[in-house]
């Protein structure tokens, strides 16, 4: 079984090199948008290479090269956190580079280790003090990863929750969820390996190999996603809710009527990709003001507000026997819904029933 993970690590290395060659040789992908993606792939590939060197160490190789894998411990979590911030167009901290200081320190130790004879290093690895330091180092590394991993989850959830105020459709989040799930799977194996080794003295190389195997799968997933859809790696710019809105209460009432008239007469909600920016352009009302009118005037966020009109349109079509040759979801698509799950959720939220229950079909 151990061999399986070793081959998976080798495959991850080759996949990382292949992916970097594709990105660097494709002008559309070789841009600022993918800078942290490139860094992340580089660090993952370096880590996989170092992990493979660990096998060489067990067979009498130079232990210093094993430290290459440890570089990824302090670079990977920061990189994917910054990668997500860049994806969501959140301003990075001016002193973000300080997050990489532990990685610089670790790299310094590896460089110093290269100056010592191989035999001396191997002997030092076997001492009780070295084993204790190794356990402390690994515990710090795990905590470091978990902190950034949790921060990345919170960042992703917050972004997708807030963006519903700008769009009338559900933004695709599966890529980010799967990416974080694969990383989380690797961390579960790593923590399991550490607990067994420290508290039960029964860890195996297989446990640790599963951690690196999960990272190999992460590289493969990024490669598959990139080749399938190169545009999925960057999202459209979003703005804050309505922090810059200076409308008075009387203005909100007046403009609410204007928005309602727009929805009833021009029916922009039939566009399944309708955004807050589209409404702003049609009414000459700023985006922050549109958000405030929808929130305070109608009591919805933008996503709910547009879907309210879509549900009303859908019900009128079904009750008036329009599009009678279509399925219920087919009619919903005519009303502007682009996703079956979004349609069913919006309909249930408004009527308290599913479309089938409501119309008895």
Tab-separated table of C-alpha atoms in Angstrom:
chain	number	residue	atom	x	y	z
A	1	UNK	CA	0.000	0.000	0.000
A	2	UNK	CA	2.917	2.324	0.781
A	3	UNK	CA	4.113	1.912	-2.814
A	4	UNK	CA	0.760	3.185	-4.062
A	5	UNK	CA	1.252	6.501	-2.247
A	6	UNK	CA	4.868	6.724	-3.397
A	7	UNK	CA	3.716	6.381	-7.005
A	8	UNK	CA	0.966	8.915	-6.347
A	9	UNK	CA	3.603	11.352	-5.068
A	10	UNK	CA	5.690	10.802	-8.218
A	11	UNK	CA	2.589	11.355	-10.341
A	12	UNK	CA	1.909	14.572	-8.382
A	13	UNK	CA	5.420	15.824	-9.134
A	14	UNK	CA	5.047	15.125	-12.852
A	15	UNK	CA	1.564	16.640	-12.867
A	16	UNK	CA	2.874	19.797	-11.147
A	17	UNK	CA	5.671	20.213	-13.698
A	18	UNK	CA	3.221	19.571	-16.554
A	19	UNK	CA	0.763	22.123	-15.144
A	20	UNK	CA	3.447	24.791	-14.739
A	21	UNK	CA	4.572	24.269	-18.335
A	22	UNK	CA	0.990	24.692	-19.561
A	23	UNK	CA	0.432	27.895	-17.559
A	24	UNK	CA	3.789	29.449	-18.450
A	25	UNK	CA	3.385	28.634	-22.146
A	26	UNK	CA	-0.194	29.946	-22.417
A	27	UNK	CA	-0.453	33.772	-22.562
A	28	UNK	CA	-4.093	33.663	-21.425
A	29	UNK	CA	-3.077	31.865	-18.220
A	30	UNK	CA	0.321	33.513	-17.705
A	31	UNK	CA	-0.902	36.687	-16.071
A	32	UNK	CA	-1.234	38.432	-12.741
A	33	UNK	CA	-4.551	36.733	-12.074
A	34	UNK	CA	-2.836	33.376	-11.662
A	35	UNK	CA	0.252	34.499	-9.731
A	36	UNK	CA	-0.691	32.817	-6.447
A	37	UNK	CA	-1.953	29.774	-8.328
A	38	UNK	CA	1.511	29.431	-9.892
A	39	UNK	CA	3.200	29.882	-6.502
A	40	UNK	CA	0.932	27.276	-4.974
A	41	UNK	CA	1.675	24.718	-7.680
A	42	UNK	CA	5.416	25.384	-7.312
A	43	UNK	CA	5.264	24.856	-3.536
A	44	UNK	CA	3.159	21.716	-3.864
A	45	UNK	CA	5.590	20.288	-6.419
A	46	UNK	CA	8.602	21.148	-4.251
A	47	UNK	CA	6.907	19.528	-1.271
A	48	UNK	CA	6.179	16.369	-3.263
A	49	UNK	CA	9.803	16.241	-4.410
A	50	UNK	CA	10.995	16.537	-0.828
A	51	UNK	CA	8.555	13.840	0.263
A	52	UNK	CA	10.024	11.512	-2.348
A	53	UNK	CA	13.501	12.332	-0.987
A	54	UNK	CA	12.334	11.008	2.395
A	55	UNK	CA	12.336	7.505	0.937
A	56	UNK	CA	15.902	8.068	-0.225
A	57	UNK	CA	16.790	9.182	3.309
A	58	UNK	CA	15.473	5.903	4.742
A	59	UNK	CA	17.659	4.052	2.262
A	60	UNK	CA	20.802	5.938	3.285
A	61	UNK	CA	20.406	9.163	1.345
A	62	UNK	CA	21.249	12.675	2.534
A	63	UNK	CA	18.717	13.735	5.215
A	64	UNK	CA	19.095	17.407	4.293
A	65	UNK	CA	17.154	16.899	1.088
A	66	UNK	CA	14.289	15.580	3.149
A	67	UNK	CA	13.978	19.119	4.526
A	68	UNK	CA	12.786	20.275	1.124
A	69	UNK	CA	9.402	18.793	1.977
A	70	UNK	CA	9.296	20.851	5.164
A	71	UNK	CA	9.475	24.104	3.193
A	72	UNK	CA	5.933	23.490	2.022
A	73	UNK	CA	4.751	23.363	5.642
A	74	UNK	CA	5.226	27.116	6.011
A	75	UNK	CA	4.575	28.249	2.442
A	76	UNK	CA	1.523	26.298	1.286
A	77	UNK	CA	-1.075	27.526	3.837
A	78	UNK	CA	-0.131	31.179	3.349
A	79	UNK	CA	-0.123	30.783	-0.428
A	80	UNK	CA	-3.578	29.252	-0.746
A	81	UNK	CA	-4.961	31.835	1.694
A	82	UNK	CA	-3.541	34.653	-0.459
A	83	UNK	CA	-4.714	32.786	-3.568
A	84	UNK	CA	-8.307	32.866	-2.315
A	85	UNK	CA	-8.018	36.544	-1.327
A	86	UNK	CA	-6.762	37.298	-4.818
A	87	UNK	CA	-9.591	35.261	-6.365
A	88	UNK	CA	-12.169	37.185	-4.364
A	89	UNK	CA	-10.421	40.503	-5.132
A	90	UNK	CA	-9.855	41.267	-1.467
A	91	UNK	CA	-6.973	43.633	-0.833
A	92	UNK	CA	-3.929	41.784	0.510
A	93	UNK	CA	-2.215	43.058	3.633
A	94	UNK	CA	0.709	45.396	2.911
A	95	UNK	CA	2.834	43.256	5.203
A	96	UNK	CA	1.532	39.948	3.868
A	97	UNK	CA	5.082	38.846	3.118
A	98	UNK	CA	5.675	38.591	6.896
A	99	UNK	CA	3.597	35.400	6.822
A	100	UNK	CA	6.457	33.761	4.937
A	101	UNK	CA	9.126	34.479	7.591
A	102	UNK	CA	8.851	30.951	9.118
A	103	UNK	CA	9.459	29.536	5.628
A	104	UNK	CA	12.566	31.714	5.240
A	105	UNK	CA	13.859	30.500	8.612
A	106	UNK	CA	13.190	26.878	7.654
A	107	UNK	CA	14.999	27.361	4.351
A	108	UNK	CA	17.977	28.773	6.260
A	109	UNK	CA	18.207	25.625	8.379
A	110	UNK	CA	18.163	23.483	5.252
A	111	UNK	CA	20.959	25.515	3.664
A	112	UNK	CA	23.030	25.213	6.863
A	113	UNK	CA	22.365	21.471	6.902
A	114	UNK	CA	23.965	21.134	3.483
A	115	UNK	CA	27.270	22.280	5.006
A	116	UNK	CA	27.454	19.303	7.382
A	117	UNK	CA	28.687	15.824	6.414
A	118	UNK	CA	25.970	13.348	5.597
A	119	UNK	CA	26.998	10.914	8.366
A	120	UNK	CA	26.858	13.590	11.098
A	121	UNK	CA	23.391	14.667	10.042
A	122	UNK	CA	22.100	11.115	9.969
A	123	UNK	CA	23.469	10.503	13.447
A	124	UNK	CA	21.891	13.694	14.808
A	125	UNK	CA	18.490	12.617	13.486
A	126	UNK	CA	18.567	9.557	15.732
A	127	UNK	CA	19.089	11.378	19.046
A	128	UNK	CA	16.272	11.760	21.562
A	129	UNK	CA	16.573	15.558	21.516
A	130	UNK	CA	16.206	15.631	17.721
A	131	UNK	CA	13.123	13.441	17.869
A	132	UNK	CA	11.586	15.734	20.488
A	133	UNK	CA	12.353	18.820	18.385
A	134	UNK	CA	10.915	17.111	15.342
A	135	UNK	CA	7.614	16.466	17.173
A	136	UNK	CA	7.454	20.071	18.367
A	137	UNK	CA	8.235	21.328	14.869
A	138	UNK	CA	5.509	19.146	13.362
A	139	UNK	CA	2.960	20.285	15.984
A	140	UNK	CA	3.708	23.931	15.152
A	141	UNK	CA	3.389	23.128	11.453
A	142	UNK	CA	-0.008	21.482	11.949
A	143	UNK	CA	-1.299	24.425	13.996
A	144	UNK	CA	0.053	26.841	11.378
A	145	UNK	CA	-1.804	24.992	8.628
A	146	UNK	CA	-5.062	24.661	10.555
A	147	UNK	CA	-5.166	28.394	11.386
A	148	UNK	CA	-4.787	29.366	7.728
A	149	UNK	CA	-7.119	26.575	6.606
A	150	UNK	CA	-9.910	27.751	8.920
A	151	UNK	CA	-9.254	31.350	7.821
A	152	UNK	CA	-9.594	30.251	4.195
A	153	UNK	CA	-12.916	28.504	4.900
A	154	UNK	CA	-14.273	31.592	6.688
A	155	UNK	CA	-13.031	33.815	3.845
A	156	UNK	CA	-14.749	31.636	1.218
A	157	UNK	CA	-18.045	31.362	3.111
A	158	UNK	CA	-18.149	35.100	3.820
A	159	UNK	CA	-17.469	35.956	0.187
A	160	UNK	CA	-20.186	33.715	-1.250
A	161	UNK	CA	-22.675	34.895	1.357
A	162	UNK	CA	-22.058	38.576	0.591
A	163	UNK	CA	-21.965	38.238	-3.173
A	164	UNK	CA	-25.660	37.301	-3.267
A	165	UNK	CA	-26.320	41.018	-2.871
A	166	UNK	CA	-24.802	41.656	-6.309
A	167	UNK	CA	-26.034	38.760	-8.419
A	168	UNK	CA	-29.390	37.255	-9.281
A	169	UNK	CA	-27.920	33.803	-9.857
A	170	UNK	CA	-25.968	31.348	-7.731
A	171	UNK	CA	-22.247	31.794	-8.305
A	172	UNK	CA	-20.391	28.514	-8.868
A	173	UNK	CA	-18.607	27.596	-5.639
A	174	UNK	CA	-17.976	23.873	-6.196
A	175	UNK	CA	-14.369	24.417	-7.286
A	176	UNK	CA	-13.458	26.194	-4.050
A	177	UNK	CA	-15.343	23.704	-1.880
A	178	UNK	CA	-13.631	20.734	-3.519
A	179	UNK	CA	-10.236	22.409	-3.361
A	180	UNK	CA	-10.590	23.039	0.383
A	181	UNK	CA	-12.037	19.549	0.924
A	182	UNK	CA	-8.984	17.894	-0.609
A	183	UNK	CA	-6.672	20.002	1.553
A	184	UNK	CA	-8.771	19.182	4.618
A	185	UNK	CA	-8.533	15.469	3.823
A	186	UNK	CA	-4.760	15.751	3.773
A	187	UNK	CA	-4.757	17.501	7.152
A	188	UNK	CA	-6.905	14.756	8.688
A	189	UNK	CA	-4.296	12.161	7.639
A	190	UNK	CA	-1.477	14.361	8.942
A	191	UNK	CA	-3.100	14.891	12.346
A	192	UNK	CA	-3.920	11.176	12.563
A	193	UNK	CA	-0.280	10.321	11.827
A	194	UNK	CA	0.942	12.786	14.468
A	195	UNK	CA	-1.437	11.614	17.216
A	196	UNK	CA	-0.595	7.955	16.627
A	197	UNK	CA	3.126	8.671	16.641
A	198	UNK	CA	3.253	10.949	19.695
A	199	UNK	CA	0.622	9.448	21.987
A	200	UNK	CA	0.522	5.801	20.910
A	201	UNK	CA	3.977	5.355	19.364
A	202	UNK	CA	2.436	3.376	16.528
A	203	UNK	CA	2.546	5.674	13.488
A	204	UNK	CA	3.524	4.356	10.080
A	205	UNK	CA	4.926	5.810	6.890
A	206	UNK	CA	1.608	4.904	5.292
A	207	UNK	CA	-0.234	7.467	7.453
A	208	UNK	CA	2.118	10.256	6.432
A	209	UNK	CA	2.078	9.047	2.832
A	210	UNK	CA	-1.694	9.537	2.766
A	211	UNK	CA	-1.164	13.215	3.635
A	212	UNK	CA	1.153	13.714	0.683
A	213	UNK	CA	-1.126	11.589	-1.470
A	214	UNK	CA	-3.967	14.029	-0.750
A	215	UNK	CA	-1.708	16.937	-1.782
A	216	UNK	CA	-0.928	15.074	-5.025
A	217	UNK	CA	-4.650	14.781	-5.681
A	218	UNK	CA	-4.945	18.534	-5.060
A	219	UNK	CA	-2.447	19.206	-7.859
A	220	UNK	CA	-4.354	16.835	-10.157
A	221	UNK	CA	-7.638	18.558	-9.293
A	222	UNK	CA	-6.227	22.013	-10.095
A	223	UNK	CA	-4.870	20.677	-13.403
A	224	UNK	CA	-8.202	19.098	-14.328
A	225	UNK	CA	-10.148	22.239	-13.397
A	226	UNK	CA	-7.790	24.521	-15.291
A	227	UNK	CA	-7.900	22.449	-18.477
A	228	UNK	CA	-11.676	22.060	-18.241
A	229	UNK	CA	-12.388	25.773	-17.776
A	230	UNK	CA	-9.487	28.289	-17.730
A	231	UNK	CA	-11.875	31.092	-16.692
A	232	UNK	CA	-12.968	29.470	-13.433
A	233	UNK	CA	-9.892	30.744	-11.611
A	234	UNK	CA	-10.982	34.347	-11.341
A	235	UNK	CA	-14.249	35.946	-10.316
A	236	UNK	CA	-15.876	39.170	-11.380
A	237	UNK	CA	-15.205	42.220	-9.259
A	238	UNK	CA	-17.779	42.901	-6.559
A	239	UNK	CA	-18.501	45.991	-4.487
A	240	UNK	CA	-19.549	46.594	-0.930
A	241	UNK	CA	-23.238	46.517	-0.053
A	242	UNK	CA	-24.218	50.163	0.211
A	243	UNK	CA	-21.672	51.742	2.535
A	244	UNK	CA	-21.290	54.695	0.157
A	245	UNK	CA	-25.037	55.279	-0.354
A	246	UNK	CA	-26.246	58.724	0.728
A	247	UNK	CA	-29.965	58.318	0.020
A	248	UNK	CA	-32.594	59.793	2.307
A	249	UNK	CA	-35.594	57.775	3.498
A	250	UNK	CA	-37.897	59.730	1.184
A	251	UNK	CA	-35.617	58.916	-1.761
A	252	UNK	CA	-35.819	55.198	-1.000
A	253	UNK	CA	-39.632	55.200	-1.239
A	254	UNK	CA	-39.547	57.074	-4.553
A	255	UNK	CA	-36.807	54.946	-6.114
A	256	UNK	CA	-38.416	51.746	-4.826
A	257	UNK	CA	-41.425	52.514	-7.034
A	258	UNK	CA	-39.078	53.137	-9.960
A	259	UNK	CA	-37.397	49.749	-9.512
A	260	UNK	CA	-40.726	47.976	-9.141
A	261	UNK	CA	-42.004	49.585	-12.339
A	262	UNK	CA	-38.831	48.522	-14.141
A	263	UNK	CA	-39.249	44.891	-13.056
A	264	UNK	CA	-42.919	44.776	-14.038
A	265	UNK	CA	-42.648	46.555	-17.393
A	266	UNK	CA	-39.235	45.616	-18.762
A	267	UNK	CA	-38.895	42.290	-16.910
A	268	UNK	CA	-35.053	42.285	-16.717
A	269	UNK	CA	-35.304	39.270	-14.393
A	270	UNK	CA	-35.800	37.097	-17.493
A	271	UNK	CA	-32.028	37.436	-17.953
A	272	UNK	CA	-30.665	34.475	-15.960
A	273	UNK	CA	-27.338	36.297	-15.485
A	274	UNK	CA	-28.822	39.590	-14.287
A	275	UNK	CA	-26.542	41.513	-11.932
A	276	UNK	CA	-26.882	44.535	-9.718
A	277	UNK	CA	-24.682	46.410	-12.173
A	278	UNK	CA	-27.205	45.726	-14.950
A	279	UNK	CA	-30.022	47.255	-12.888
A	280	UNK	CA	-27.822	50.244	-12.057
A	281	UNK	CA	-27.126	50.834	-15.760
A	282	UNK	CA	-30.805	50.575	-16.668
A	283	UNK	CA	-32.005	53.006	-14.005
A	284	UNK	CA	-28.953	55.311	-13.727
A	285	UNK	CA	-28.980	54.556	-9.981
A	286	UNK	CA	-25.598	53.686	-8.450
A	287	UNK	CA	-24.946	50.085	-7.383
A	288	UNK	CA	-24.692	50.943	-3.660
A	289	UNK	CA	-28.025	52.792	-3.930
A	290	UNK	CA	-29.650	49.850	-5.711
A	291	UNK	CA	-28.532	47.590	-2.856
A	292	UNK	CA	-29.905	49.929	-0.228
A	293	UNK	CA	-33.273	50.343	-1.984
A	294	UNK	CA	-33.655	46.579	-2.396
A	295	UNK	CA	-32.572	45.874	1.193
A	296	UNK	CA	-34.523	48.611	2.987
A	297	UNK	CA	-37.362	49.148	0.525
A	298	UNK	CA	-38.237	45.551	-0.339
A	299	UNK	CA	-36.694	43.697	2.609
A	300	UNK	CA	-34.689	41.347	0.374
A	301	UNK	CA	-31.109	41.026	-0.765
A	302	UNK	CA	-30.603	41.372	-4.523
A	303	UNK	CA	-30.584	37.607	-5.131
A	304	UNK	CA	-33.901	37.104	-3.285
A	305	UNK	CA	-35.486	40.200	-4.828
A	306	UNK	CA	-34.911	39.170	-8.439
A	307	UNK	CA	-35.980	35.577	-7.745
A	308	UNK	CA	-39.218	36.874	-6.206
A	309	UNK	CA	-40.204	38.336	-9.584
A	310	UNK	CA	-39.079	35.174	-11.355
A	311	UNK	CA	-41.303	33.045	-9.117
A	312	UNK	CA	-44.268	35.370	-9.769
A	313	UNK	CA	-43.622	35.162	-13.510
A	314	UNK	CA	-43.357	31.363	-13.288
A	315	UNK	CA	-46.670	31.085	-11.425
A	316	UNK	CA	-48.425	33.308	-13.988
A	317	UNK	CA	-47.089	31.170	-16.831
A	318	UNK	CA	-48.226	27.906	-15.224
A	319	UNK	CA	-51.644	29.232	-14.169
A	320	UNK	CA	-52.170	30.821	-17.600
A	321	UNK	CA	-51.093	27.546	-19.257
A	322	UNK	CA	-48.303	29.298	-21.125
A	323	UNK	CA	-45.412	27.042	-22.192
A	324	UNK	CA	-47.657	24.071	-21.381
A	325	UNK	CA	-45.437	21.818	-23.484
A	326	UNK	CA	-42.545	22.329	-21.060
A	327	UNK	CA	-41.703	20.734	-17.737
A	328	UNK	CA	-41.989	22.851	-14.593
A	329	UNK	CA	-38.271	23.562	-14.674
A	330	UNK	CA	-38.504	24.326	-18.379
A	331	UNK	CA	-41.096	26.992	-17.554
A	332	UNK	CA	-38.842	28.230	-14.726
A	333	UNK	CA	-36.025	28.681	-17.242
A	334	UNK	CA	-38.341	30.802	-19.363
A	335	UNK	CA	-38.913	32.925	-16.234
A	336	UNK	CA	-35.186	33.543	-15.807
A	337	UNK	CA	-34.014	30.730	-13.541
A	338	UNK	CA	-30.725	29.170	-14.599
A	339	UNK	CA	-30.451	26.525	-11.897
A	340	UNK	CA	-32.962	23.909	-10.790
A	341	UNK	CA	-31.771	24.029	-7.163
A	342	UNK	CA	-32.078	27.843	-7.091
A	343	UNK	CA	-35.577	27.644	-8.590
A	344	UNK	CA	-36.863	25.070	-6.105
A	345	UNK	CA	-35.360	26.897	-3.125
A	346	UNK	CA	-36.752	30.291	-4.203
A	347	UNK	CA	-40.213	28.818	-4.847
A	348	UNK	CA	-40.280	27.034	-1.487
A	349	UNK	CA	-39.098	30.147	0.360
A	350	UNK	CA	-41.938	32.225	-1.126
A	351	UNK	CA	-44.824	29.731	-1.144
A	352	UNK	CA	-43.784	27.258	1.547
A	353	UNK	CA	-44.285	24.384	-0.929
A	354	UNK	CA	-42.476	22.774	-3.826
A	355	UNK	CA	-43.782	23.579	-7.335
A	356	UNK	CA	-45.187	20.036	-7.637
A	357	UNK	CA	-47.036	20.315	-4.323
A	358	UNK	CA	-48.335	23.807	-5.115
A	359	UNK	CA	-49.741	22.973	-8.554
A	360	UNK	CA	-50.573	19.348	-7.791
A	361	UNK	CA	-48.408	18.041	-10.642
